[in-house]
PDB file of C-alpha atoms in Angstrom:
ATOM      1  CA  PRO P   1      27.745 -19.267   1.504  1.00 44.00           C
ATOM      2  CA  PHE P   2      28.316 -16.996   4.425  1.00 43.00           C
ATOM      3  CA  ASP P   3      30.939 -17.905   6.649  1.00 47.00           C
ATOM      4  CA  GLU P   4      30.249 -18.068  10.383  1.00 48.00           C
ATOM      5  CA  GLY P   5      31.383 -15.040  11.587  1.00 44.00           C
ATOM      6  CA  LEU P   6      29.362 -12.805   8.803  1.00 43.00           C
ATOM      7  CA  ASN P   7      25.891 -14.896   9.489  1.00 45.00           C
ATOM      8  CA  GLN P   8      26.447 -14.006  13.469  1.00 44.00           C
ATOM      9  CA  ARG P   9      27.171  -9.884  12.112  1.00 43.00           C
ATOM     10  CA  PHE P  10      24.142  -9.638   9.604  1.00 43.00           C
ATOM     11  CA  ARG P  11      20.863 -11.808   9.557  1.00 47.00           C
ATOM     12  CA  GLU P  12      17.979 -11.104   7.461  1.00 49.00           C
ATOM     13  CA  SER P  13      14.405 -11.971   8.076  1.00 53.00           C
ATOM     14  CA  ILE P  14      11.789 -12.549   6.068  1.00 51.00           C
ATOM     15  CA  ASP P  15       8.354 -13.825   7.817  1.00 49.00           C
ATOM     16  CA  LYS P  16       4.939 -13.120   8.992  1.00 51.00           C
ATOM     17  CA  GLN P  17       5.650 -11.926  11.964  1.00 52.00           C
ATOM     18  CA  ASN P  18       9.875 -11.025  13.324  1.00 58.00           C
ATOM     19  CA  THR P  19      10.394 -11.270  17.095  1.00 57.00           C
ATOM     20  CA  ASP P  20      14.323 -10.521  17.285  1.00 59.00           C
ATOM     21  CA  SER P  21      15.687  -7.788  19.672  1.00 51.00           C
ATOM     22  CA  GLN P  22      19.527  -8.231  18.573  1.00 57.00           C
ATOM     23  CA  GLY P  23      19.593  -5.440  16.693  1.00 54.00           C
ATOM     24  CA  LYS P  24      21.333  -7.083  13.507  1.00 63.00           C
ATOM     25  CA  GLY P  25      20.135  -7.432   9.921  1.00 73.00           C
ATOM     26  CA  ILE P  26      16.907  -6.174   8.079  1.00 80.00           C
ATOM     27  CA  SER P  27      13.364  -7.534   9.175  1.00 80.00           C
ATOM     28  CA  ILE P  28      10.558  -8.031   6.127  1.00 82.00           C
ATOM     29  CA  GLY P  29       7.251  -8.359   7.282  1.00 82.00           C
ATOM     30  CA  VAL P  30       3.962  -7.705   8.353  1.00 85.00           C
ATOM     31  CA  ILE P  31       4.710  -7.516  12.034  1.00 85.00           C
ATOM     32  CA  ASN P  32       8.425  -6.614  13.053  1.00 84.00           C
ATOM     33  CA  MET P  33       9.396  -6.131  16.551  1.00 83.00           C
ATOM     34  CA  SER P  34      12.729  -5.930  16.474  1.00 80.00           C
ATOM     35  CA  ASP P  35      15.648  -3.536  16.556  1.00 79.00           C
ATOM     36  CA  SER P  36      17.344  -4.112  13.351  1.00 79.00           C
ATOM     37  CA  ILE P  37      16.275  -2.454  10.021  1.00 85.00           C
ATOM     38  CA  ASN P  38      12.424  -3.043   9.785  1.00 88.00           C
ATOM     39  CA  LEU P  39      10.461  -3.210   6.786  1.00 89.00           C
ATOM     40  CA  GLY P  40       6.624  -3.881   7.563  1.00 89.00           C
ATOM     41  CA  ILE P  41       2.966  -2.507   7.790  1.00 90.00           C
ATOM     42  CA  PHE P  42       3.340  -2.826  11.536  1.00 91.00           C
ATOM     43  CA  ASN P  43       6.873  -2.109  13.160  1.00 89.00           C
ATOM     44  CA  VAL P  44       8.116  -1.828  16.867  1.00 87.00           C
ATOM     45  CA  GLN P  45      11.553  -1.072  18.489  1.00 83.00           C
ATOM     46  CA  GLU P  46      12.185  -0.865  21.927  1.00 76.00           C
ATOM     47  CA  GLY P  47      16.033  -0.121  21.499  1.00 73.00           C
ATOM     48  CA  LYS P  48      18.275   1.538  18.844  1.00 72.00           C
ATOM     49  CA  SER P  49      16.890   1.238  15.422  1.00 65.00           C
ATOM     50  CA  ALA P  50      18.236   2.507  12.002  1.00 73.00           C
ATOM     51  CA  PHE P  51      15.103   2.732   9.904  1.00 87.00           C
ATOM     52  CA  SER P  52      11.619   1.560   9.864  1.00 91.00           C
ATOM     53  CA  PHE P  53       9.160   1.410   6.850  1.00 93.00           C
ATOM     54  CA  GLY P  54       5.793   0.903   7.428  1.00 94.00           C
ATOM     55  CA  VAL P  55       2.318   1.607   7.905  1.00 95.00           C
ATOM     56  CA  LEU P  56       2.768   2.150  11.584  1.00 95.00           C
ATOM     57  CA  ASN P  57       5.860   2.466  12.926  1.00 93.00           C
ATOM     58  CA  ILE P  58       6.507   3.093  17.016  1.00 91.00           C
ATOM     59  CA  GLY P  59       9.990   3.623  18.520  1.00 88.00           C
ATOM     60  CA  LEU P  60      11.974   5.198  20.557  1.00 86.00           C
ATOM     61  CA  SER P  61      15.337   5.764  18.428  1.00 85.00           C
ATOM     62  CA  GLY P  62      15.818   5.742  14.677  1.00 86.00           C
ATOM     63  CA  TYR P  63      14.318   7.598  11.336  1.00 90.00           C
ATOM     64  CA  GLN P  64      10.466   6.341  10.682  1.00 92.00           C
ATOM     65  CA  ILE P  65       8.899   6.696   7.102  1.00 94.00           C
ATOM     66  CA  GLY P  66       5.233   5.456   7.070  1.00 96.00           C
ATOM     67  CA  ILE P  67       1.551   6.690   7.344  1.00 95.00           C
ATOM     68  CA  LEU P  68       1.646   7.304  11.063  1.00 96.00           C
ATOM     69  CA  ASN P  69       4.696   7.292  12.870  1.00 95.00           C
ATOM     70  CA  TYR P  70       4.980   7.486  16.813  1.00 93.00           C
ATOM     71  CA  CYS P  71       7.654   8.426  19.129  1.00 90.00           C
ATOM     72  CA  PRO P  72       6.830   8.860  22.509  1.00 87.00           C
ATOM     73  CA  ASN P  73       9.850  10.937  23.578  1.00 82.00           C
ATOM     74  CA  GLY P  74       9.692  13.394  20.498  1.00 79.00           C
ATOM     75  CA  LYS P  75       8.871  16.950  20.390  1.00 82.00           C
ATOM     76  CA  ILE P  76       5.905  15.931  18.217  1.00 85.00           C
ATOM     77  CA  PRO P  77       5.114  12.043  19.301  1.00 88.00           C
ATOM     78  CA  PHE P  78       2.645  11.444  16.266  1.00 92.00           C
ATOM     79  CA  LEU P  79       3.721  12.739  12.864  1.00 93.00           C
ATOM     80  CA  VAL P  80       2.843  11.759   9.516  1.00 95.00           C
ATOM     81  CA  LEU P  81       4.669  10.163   6.552  1.00 95.00           C
ATOM     82  CA  VAL P  82       8.457  11.108   8.513  1.00 93.00           C
ATOM     83  CA  ASN P  83       9.562  11.121  11.931  1.00 91.00           C
ATOM     84  CA  TYR P  84      12.892  10.958  13.691  1.00 88.00           C
ATOM     85  CA  CYS P  85      13.196   9.775  17.492  1.00 84.00           C
ATOM     86  CA  ASN P  86      16.343  10.135  19.762  1.00 80.00           C
ATOM     87  CA  SER P  87      16.645   8.141  22.502  1.00 68.00           C
ATOM     88  CA  GLN P  88      18.029  10.600  24.899  1.00 62.00           C
TER      89      GLN P  88
END
């Protein structure tokens, strides 16, 4: 079993829909609305995220790999396959 400190720093979530804004761990699901590492069909990040892998990725920061990736503050907001967003 995990100790309590490790459990608070790292979280795994596997579900149909994940909505966690704490930015810790991995979210695996159909719809992910979190600032963690996202693996799903539809991923939305509002804060800092390291990585999103899915069919449609929307975010303000981090790397995106998917069929369609949207980064509103990027030089090219919509990119196919790979995109990088910088929140600055």
